[in-house]
Amino acid sequence: MNILVEADGLHKRYGKVVAVQNFSHRFAPGKITAILGPSGSGKSTTLAMISGLAEPDRGCIRLDGTDITRLPAERRDFGLVFQNYSLFPHLNVLENVEFGLRVRGVRKAERRSRAFASLERVHISHLAGRRIHQISGGEQQRVALARALVFNPRVLLLDEPLSALDAKLREILRNELGRLLRELSITAIYVTHDQVEAMSLAYEMIIMHGGRIEQSGTPLEVYTRPATPFVATFLGSANLLEGECLVVNGETRLRLPFGELPAPMGAQTGPCRVMVRPEDIVIAADGDGQLHGEVTSSVFLGSQARLTVSAGGCSLAVDASNEAIPTPGAAVSLRVREAKLCIMPKGE
Ligand code: ADP
């Protein structure tokens, strides 16, 4: 169901708090878009405006070009999945899925067959007669999804659907949910504060900060080319360095605290901020890296180690393989993957 949802200049204030300002986005039809940001950044308010549970002060929402800003939530045909699936323990799986249809007065035979078809879409029709406590967390998630799908929603809205779960189960269900949503190819808007969840599930991400969109793009674009220091540090670890691009002998060079490198393509001359991820600073085993420094801390993280290295007047986060982890005090030679440097305008 390739429905186009467009938000245009959404604005919402609660008393003195501006929860969302000027939120505009065309959500990719048939794909998962994650709205990601720290707590209080306006994600849920944005979703509430899209769903019709909150009315925007300004701006509009369009569905395939039709303005639905004033349409009540129940007439938008959106499926909602929330944090704690809020399934009814006294009803079985099928009854949970048909509940909404019963409330709307749909006849028994029809609601049974629709609920059953919805369970089939998420591959759990064989669990129709089970009680909620007799099925696993993953199956409960599918019931919640089936319950949202039973109305044939045009769009699926999910608000932190996995946040109540522990880390391991969360990872399993995240993968499962991603597979199901992609299989359904429904336009889905997924709110989360979890970076990994957003990056692994979403076709596109919208990063919010202080009620505004800070950046949007594919996970790879946003991770490798963050537009602002906030996005750089929110999405994983980042070294942020002061730099300057300047022309030397006709060639644009990037001057960093620890030396000069050829500037990335398209770099503008002048002062700038430069981001480099810890995984893009490599320990040069042969000692002939671009900069030399001393390890000040070393933290074992299982699959790798995170070092802090004092080099060229900077304190740099550097990832090291877990095979040979330098200890504090060790001298290391580092090489920066120049192609991975990301230049941001100064002053952001
Ligand atoms: P998020 O989902 O990113 O955690 P929210 O959209 O819930 O953020 O909240 C954005 C801001 O709006 C926060 O400062 C929050 O305190 C405020 N806010 C949200 N809902 C209400 C409300 N019903 N009344 C007053 N303030 C609210």
Short mmCIF file of C-alpha atoms and ligand atoms in Angstrom, two decimals:
data_model
loop_
_atom_site.label_atom_id
_atom_site.label_comp_id
_atom_site.label_asym_id
_atom_site.label_seq_id
_atom_site.Cartn_x
_atom_site.Cartn_y
_atom_site.Cartn_z
CA MET A 1 0.00 0.00 0.00
CA ASN A 2 2.02 2.86 -1.30
CA ILE A 3 0.28 5.74 0.40
CA LEU A 4 2.04 9.07 0.48
CA VAL A 5 1.91 10.89 3.81
CA GLU A 6 3.07 14.49 3.81
CA ALA A 7 3.56 16.73 6.80
CA ASP A 8 3.81 20.39 5.97
CA GLY A 9 4.96 22.93 8.56
CA LEU A 10 3.51 21.16 11.60
CA HIS A 11 3.71 23.20 14.77
CA LYS A 12 2.49 22.34 18.25
CA ARG A 13 2.82 24.24 21.50
CA TYR A 14 1.79 23.07 24.96
CA GLY A 15 1.55 26.23 27.10
CA LYS A 16 5.04 27.71 27.04
CA VAL A 17 6.64 24.56 25.61
CA VAL A 18 7.05 24.43 21.85
CA ALA A 19 6.89 20.67 21.35
CA VAL A 20 7.22 20.65 17.54
CA GLN A 21 8.22 23.43 15.16
CA ASN A 22 7.96 23.56 11.42
CA PHE A 23 7.98 19.80 10.82
CA SER A 24 7.80 19.13 7.09
CA HIS A 25 8.46 15.80 5.46
CA ARG A 26 7.26 13.57 2.61
CA PHE A 27 7.25 10.04 4.02
CA ALA A 28 8.49 7.44 1.57
CA PRO A 29 5.45 5.43 0.33
CA GLY A 30 5.50 1.74 1.22
CA LYS A 31 8.62 2.11 3.37
CA ILE A 32 9.57 2.45 7.03
CA THR A 33 10.54 5.95 8.16
CA ALA A 34 11.96 6.25 11.67
CA ILE A 35 11.54 9.43 13.68
CA LEU A 36 14.50 9.37 16.01
CA GLY A 37 15.58 11.74 18.75
CA PRO A 38 16.26 12.01 22.45
CA SER A 39 13.47 12.11 25.00
CA GLY A 40 11.48 15.35 24.74
CA SER A 41 12.56 16.13 21.17
CA GLY A 42 8.97 16.08 19.87
CA LYS A 43 8.72 12.61 18.30
CA SER A 44 5.50 11.48 19.99
CA THR A 45 3.84 14.85 19.48
CA THR A 46 4.65 14.64 15.78
CA LEU A 47 3.19 11.13 15.58
CA ALA A 48 0.12 12.24 17.57
CA MET A 49 -0.50 15.01 15.03
CA ILE A 50 -0.12 12.60 12.13
CA SER A 51 -2.47 10.09 13.75
CA GLY A 52 -5.06 12.74 14.62
CA LEU A 53 -4.73 12.32 18.39
CA ALA A 54 -3.32 15.86 18.68
CA GLU A 55 -4.31 18.86 16.63
CA PRO A 56 -1.52 20.97 15.16
CA ASP A 57 -1.56 24.71 15.89
CA ARG A 58 -0.31 25.29 12.36
CA GLY A 59 0.58 23.23 9.33
CA CYS A 60 -1.18 20.40 7.57
CA ILE A 61 -1.08 16.69 6.90
CA ARG A 62 -1.90 15.28 3.48
CA LEU A 63 -2.65 11.73 2.50
CA ASP A 64 -2.12 11.11 -1.20
CA GLY A 65 -2.60 14.83 -1.71
CA THR A 66 -5.82 15.17 0.35
CA ASP A 67 -5.69 17.46 3.37
CA ILE A 68 -6.65 15.36 6.43
CA THR A 69 -5.52 17.80 9.13
CA ARG A 70 -9.06 18.20 10.53
CA LEU A 71 -10.13 14.59 9.99
CA PRO A 72 -10.72 12.81 13.33
CA ALA A 73 -8.29 10.00 14.23
CA GLU A 74 -10.87 7.22 13.78
CA ARG A 75 -11.58 8.28 10.19
CA ARG A 76 -7.94 8.34 9.07
CA ASP A 77 -7.63 4.56 8.68
CA PHE A 78 -4.24 4.49 10.35
CA GLY A 79 -3.08 1.44 12.29
CA LEU A 80 -1.44 2.16 15.64
CA VAL A 81 1.03 0.01 17.57
CA PHE A 82 2.19 1.27 20.95
CA GLN A 83 4.87 0.46 23.49
CA ASN A 84 3.15 -2.13 25.67
CA TYR A 85 1.00 -3.84 23.11
CA SER A 86 -2.00 -3.45 25.48
CA LEU A 87 -3.45 -6.81 24.54
CA PHE A 88 -6.40 -8.08 26.60
CA PRO A 89 -5.28 -11.02 28.76
CA HIS A 90 -8.83 -12.34 29.17
CA LEU A 91 -9.33 -12.67 25.39
CA ASN A 92 -7.64 -15.13 23.08
CA VAL A 93 -5.49 -14.10 20.13
CA LEU A 94 -8.34 -14.04 17.60
CA GLU A 95 -10.65 -12.14 19.96
CA ASN A 96 -7.92 -9.57 20.59
CA VAL A 97 -7.56 -8.96 16.87
CA GLU A 98 -11.31 -8.74 16.23
CA PHE A 99 -11.98 -6.53 19.26
CA GLY A 100 -11.79 -3.26 17.34
CA LEU A 101 -14.17 -4.56 14.70
CA ARG A 102 -16.62 -5.63 17.42
CA VAL A 103 -16.53 -2.11 18.88
CA ARG A 104 -17.35 -0.78 15.41
CA GLY A 105 -20.32 -3.10 15.14
CA VAL A 106 -18.97 -5.37 12.39
CA ARG A 107 -20.99 -8.64 12.17
CA LYS A 108 -19.51 -11.72 13.81
CA ALA A 109 -18.86 -13.79 10.68
CA GLU A 110 -17.18 -10.91 8.91
CA ARG A 111 -15.04 -9.87 11.85
CA ARG A 112 -13.93 -13.47 12.41
CA SER A 113 -12.78 -13.85 8.83
CA ARG A 114 -11.09 -10.44 8.78
CA ALA A 115 -9.31 -11.14 12.07
CA PHE A 116 -8.21 -14.52 10.78
CA ALA A 117 -6.92 -13.03 7.54
CA SER A 118 -5.01 -10.44 9.55
CA LEU A 119 -3.39 -13.17 11.67
CA GLU A 120 -2.43 -14.91 8.45
CA ARG A 121 -0.71 -11.80 7.18
CA VAL A 122 1.66 -11.94 10.16
CA HIS A 123 1.90 -15.75 9.99
CA ILE A 124 0.29 -16.64 13.33
CA SER A 125 -3.19 -17.89 12.38
CA HIS A 126 -2.28 -21.20 14.06
CA LEU A 127 -2.23 -19.34 17.42
CA ALA A 128 -5.79 -17.98 17.05
CA GLY A 129 -7.19 -19.90 20.03
CA ARG A 130 -4.31 -19.23 22.45
CA ARG A 131 -4.52 -16.88 25.42
CA ILE A 132 -2.05 -13.99 25.50
CA HIS A 133 -0.03 -15.51 28.38
CA GLN A 134 0.39 -18.68 26.31
CA ILE A 135 2.37 -16.98 23.53
CA SER A 136 5.88 -15.51 23.40
CA GLY A 137 6.88 -11.83 23.33
CA GLY A 138 7.48 -12.03 19.60
CA GLU A 139 4.08 -13.59 19.01
CA GLN A 140 2.45 -10.90 21.15
CA GLN A 141 4.09 -8.33 18.95
CA ARG A 142 2.57 -10.00 15.90
CA VAL A 143 -0.85 -10.01 17.56
CA ALA A 144 -0.50 -6.27 18.14
CA LEU A 145 0.45 -5.84 14.51
CA ALA A 146 -2.44 -8.04 13.34
CA ARG A 147 -4.81 -5.98 15.48
CA ALA A 148 -3.58 -2.81 13.79
CA LEU A 149 -3.77 -4.40 10.33
CA VAL A 150 -7.31 -5.76 10.73
CA PHE A 151 -8.74 -2.41 9.61
CA ASN A 152 -6.62 -2.52 6.45
CA PRO A 153 -4.91 0.66 7.54
CA ARG A 154 -3.50 2.88 4.87
CA VAL A 155 -0.57 3.76 7.09
CA LEU A 156 0.96 2.11 10.14
CA LEU A 157 2.16 4.27 13.04
CA LEU A 158 4.40 2.68 15.67
CA ASP A 159 5.41 4.51 18.85
CA GLU A 160 8.39 2.88 20.61
CA PRO A 161 6.86 -0.58 20.10
CA LEU A 162 9.91 -2.38 21.53
CA SER A 163 11.02 -0.09 24.32
CA ALA A 164 9.50 -2.11 27.16
CA LEU A 165 11.61 -5.18 26.33
CA ASP A 166 15.06 -6.27 27.46
CA ALA A 167 18.01 -5.84 25.09
CA LYS A 168 18.27 -9.36 23.71
CA LEU A 169 14.55 -9.84 23.02
CA ARG A 170 14.44 -6.36 21.58
CA GLU A 171 17.07 -7.23 19.04
CA ILE A 172 15.28 -10.42 17.98
CA LEU A 173 11.91 -8.70 17.69
CA ARG A 174 13.43 -5.73 15.90
CA ASN A 175 14.67 -8.02 13.13
CA GLU A 176 11.38 -9.86 12.98
CA LEU A 177 9.34 -6.67 12.89
CA GLY A 178 11.57 -5.26 10.16
CA ARG A 179 11.03 -8.37 8.06
CA LEU A 180 7.26 -8.28 8.54
CA LEU A 181 6.93 -4.59 7.75
CA ARG A 182 9.04 -4.90 4.62
CA GLU A 183 6.96 -7.89 3.56
CA LEU A 184 3.74 -5.89 4.01
CA SER A 185 5.31 -2.95 2.16
CA ILE A 186 3.06 -0.54 3.99
CA THR A 187 3.92 3.09 4.65
CA ALA A 188 5.10 2.94 8.26
CA ILE A 189 6.19 5.72 10.62
CA TYR A 190 8.21 4.40 13.51
CA VAL A 191 9.06 6.52 16.55
CA THR A 192 12.05 5.52 18.63
CA HIS A 193 14.83 6.97 20.76
CA ASP A 194 17.03 3.96 19.94
CA GLN A 195 19.63 4.69 17.26
CA VAL A 196 20.34 1.06 16.42
CA GLU A 197 16.64 0.30 16.08
CA ALA A 198 16.16 3.26 13.73
CA MET A 199 19.23 2.51 11.65
CA SER A 200 18.49 -1.18 11.27
CA LEU A 201 14.76 -0.86 10.51
CA ALA A 202 14.35 2.31 8.57
CA TYR A 203 14.55 3.11 4.91
CA GLU A 204 14.78 6.74 5.94
CA MET A 205 15.40 8.45 9.27
CA ILE A 206 14.32 11.83 10.58
CA ILE A 207 16.48 13.05 13.45
CA MET A 208 14.65 15.43 15.81
CA HIS A 209 16.18 17.76 18.35
CA GLY A 210 14.37 20.40 20.39
CA GLY A 211 11.14 20.01 18.38
CA ARG A 212 12.83 20.49 15.02
CA ILE A 213 14.06 18.22 12.27
CA GLU A 214 17.82 18.28 12.52
CA GLN A 215 18.41 16.06 9.47
CA SER A 216 16.72 13.42 7.37
CA GLY A 217 18.10 10.83 5.00
CA THR A 218 18.89 7.15 4.66
CA PRO A 219 20.62 5.65 7.71
CA LEU A 220 23.89 5.45 5.78
CA GLU A 221 23.69 9.07 4.65
CA VAL A 222 22.91 10.39 8.09
CA TYR A 223 25.54 8.25 9.81
CA THR A 224 28.35 8.97 7.38
CA ARG A 225 27.39 12.55 6.51
CA PRO A 226 25.80 14.07 9.61
CA ALA A 227 24.74 17.65 8.96
CA THR A 228 25.38 18.89 12.49
CA PRO A 229 27.52 17.98 15.51
CA PHE A 230 24.31 16.99 17.33
CA VAL A 231 23.48 14.36 14.70
CA ALA A 232 27.11 13.20 14.62
CA THR A 233 27.22 12.53 18.35
CA PHE A 234 23.64 11.30 18.72
CA LEU A 235 24.12 8.60 16.09
CA GLY A 236 27.08 6.78 17.58
CA SER A 237 30.45 8.10 18.67
CA ALA A 238 32.18 10.93 16.89
CA ASN A 239 35.40 12.91 17.15
CA LEU A 240 34.67 16.56 16.41
CA LEU A 241 37.71 18.58 15.46
CA GLU A 242 38.31 22.22 14.65
CA GLY A 243 39.66 22.55 11.13
CA GLU A 244 40.25 24.94 8.30
CA CYS A 245 40.18 24.43 4.55
CA LEU A 246 42.71 26.52 2.67
CA VAL A 247 44.30 26.64 -0.72
CA VAL A 248 48.01 25.76 -0.71
CA ASN A 249 49.87 25.86 -4.04
CA GLY A 250 46.57 25.62 -5.92
CA GLU A 251 45.37 22.58 -3.95
CA THR A 252 42.62 22.69 -1.31
CA ARG A 253 43.99 21.30 1.95
CA LEU A 254 42.32 20.58 5.25
CA ARG A 255 44.28 21.76 8.26
CA LEU A 256 43.56 19.81 11.43
CA PRO A 257 45.09 20.21 14.91
CA PHE A 258 47.48 17.37 14.14
CA GLY A 259 48.44 18.09 10.55
CA GLU A 260 47.29 18.74 7.03
CA LEU A 261 45.44 16.44 4.66
CA PRO A 262 44.03 16.84 1.15
CA ALA A 263 40.54 18.38 1.57
CA PRO A 264 37.54 16.20 0.66
CA MET A 265 35.89 16.97 -2.68
CA GLY A 266 33.74 20.09 -2.71
CA ALA A 267 35.09 21.47 0.59
CA GLN A 268 34.63 25.23 0.95
CA THR A 269 37.59 27.26 2.15
CA GLY A 270 37.46 28.71 5.68
CA PRO A 271 37.12 27.45 9.26
CA CYS A 272 35.05 24.29 9.70
CA ARG A 273 34.18 21.44 12.02
CA VAL A 274 35.40 18.02 11.03
CA MET A 275 33.89 14.75 12.18
CA VAL A 276 35.64 11.43 12.12
CA ARG A 277 34.20 8.25 13.60
CA PRO A 278 36.36 6.12 15.96
CA GLU A 279 36.24 3.25 13.47
CA ASP A 280 37.77 5.50 10.82
CA ILE A 281 40.95 6.10 12.77
CA VAL A 282 43.16 3.09 12.35
CA ILE A 283 46.17 2.07 14.38
CA ALA A 284 49.09 1.87 11.96
CA ALA A 285 50.88 -1.30 12.95
CA ASP A 286 54.03 -0.25 11.10
CA GLY A 287 54.23 2.98 13.07
CA ASP A 288 54.01 5.21 10.01
CA GLY A 289 50.61 6.78 10.62
CA GLN A 290 49.84 10.48 10.18
CA LEU A 291 49.92 11.22 13.87
CA HIS A 292 51.50 9.77 16.93
CA GLY A 293 50.01 9.75 20.38
CA GLU A 294 49.62 8.02 23.69
CA VAL A 295 46.74 5.85 24.84
CA THR A 296 45.11 7.43 27.89
CA SER A 297 42.33 4.87 28.36
CA SER A 298 41.30 1.55 26.92
CA VAL A 299 37.89 -0.05 27.36
CA PHE A 300 37.19 -3.62 26.30
CA LEU A 301 33.78 -3.85 24.60
CA GLY A 302 33.75 -7.50 23.52
CA SER A 303 33.98 -7.41 19.75
CA GLN A 304 36.43 -4.50 19.91
CA ALA A 305 38.05 -2.00 22.27
CA ARG A 306 37.52 1.75 22.48
CA LEU A 307 40.70 3.71 23.10
CA THR A 308 41.17 7.31 24.04
CA VAL A 309 44.34 8.62 22.47
CA SER A 310 46.00 11.92 23.21
CA ALA A 311 47.52 13.05 19.92
CA GLY A 312 48.34 16.39 18.31
CA GLY A 313 46.68 18.33 21.12
CA CYS A 314 43.41 16.36 20.75
CA SER A 315 41.79 13.59 22.68
CA LEU A 316 40.57 11.09 20.11
CA ALA A 317 38.24 8.11 20.41
CA VAL A 318 39.72 5.27 18.39
CA ASP A 319 38.44 1.73 17.85
CA ALA A 320 40.93 -1.10 18.10
CA SER A 321 40.55 -4.77 17.29
CA ASN A 322 40.17 -6.97 20.35
CA GLU A 323 43.19 -9.02 19.33
CA ALA A 324 45.90 -6.62 20.39
CA ILE A 325 44.51 -3.96 22.67
CA PRO A 326 47.02 -1.23 23.58
CA THR A 327 47.03 -0.41 27.28
CA PRO A 328 47.14 3.10 28.79
CA GLY A 329 50.57 4.65 28.37
CA ALA A 330 51.26 2.82 25.09
CA ALA A 331 52.54 4.85 22.14
CA VAL A 332 50.41 4.44 19.02
CA SER A 333 50.63 5.67 15.47
CA LEU A 334 47.30 6.55 13.85
CA ARG A 335 46.05 6.88 10.32
CA VAL A 336 42.82 8.70 9.51
CA ARG A 337 40.67 7.30 6.68
CA GLU A 338 40.59 10.54 4.75
CA ALA A 339 37.58 9.62 2.64
CA LYS A 340 35.53 9.25 5.82
CA LEU A 341 36.15 12.75 7.14
CA CYS A 342 32.93 14.74 7.23
CA ILE A 343 33.13 18.51 7.08
CA MET A 344 30.43 20.62 8.72
CA PRO A 345 30.10 24.37 8.71
CA LYS A 346 31.58 25.95 11.81
CA GLY A 347 29.26 27.38 14.40
CA GLU A 348 26.51 24.74 14.26
P1 ADP B 1 9.41 12.70 22.68
O1 ADP B 1 8.35 11.84 22.13
O2 ADP B 1 10.50 13.00 21.71
O3 ADP B 1 9.95 12.24 23.99
P2 ADP B 1 7.27 14.57 23.13
O4 ADP B 1 6.66 14.83 21.81
O5 ADP B 1 6.55 13.63 24.04
O6 ADP B 1 8.78 14.15 22.96
O7 ADP B 1 7.40 15.96 23.91
C1 ADP B 1 7.97 17.13 23.35
C2 ADP B 1 7.88 18.25 24.38
O8 ADP B 1 6.52 18.60 24.59
C3 ADP B 1 8.43 17.89 25.73
O9 ADP B 1 9.05 19.02 26.29
C4 ADP B 1 7.20 17.49 26.53
O10 ADP B 1 7.40 17.73 27.89
C5 ADP B 1 6.15 18.41 25.94
N1 ADP B 1 4.80 17.81 25.97
C6 ADP B 1 4.41 16.72 25.29
N2 ADP B 1 3.11 16.45 25.52
C7 ADP B 1 2.66 17.39 26.38
C8 ADP B 1 1.38 17.67 27.00
N3 ADP B 1 0.32 16.91 26.76
N4 ADP B 1 1.33 18.74 27.81
C9 ADP B 1 2.41 19.51 28.04
N5 ADP B 1 3.63 19.32 27.48
C10 ADP B 1 3.76 18.27 26.67
#
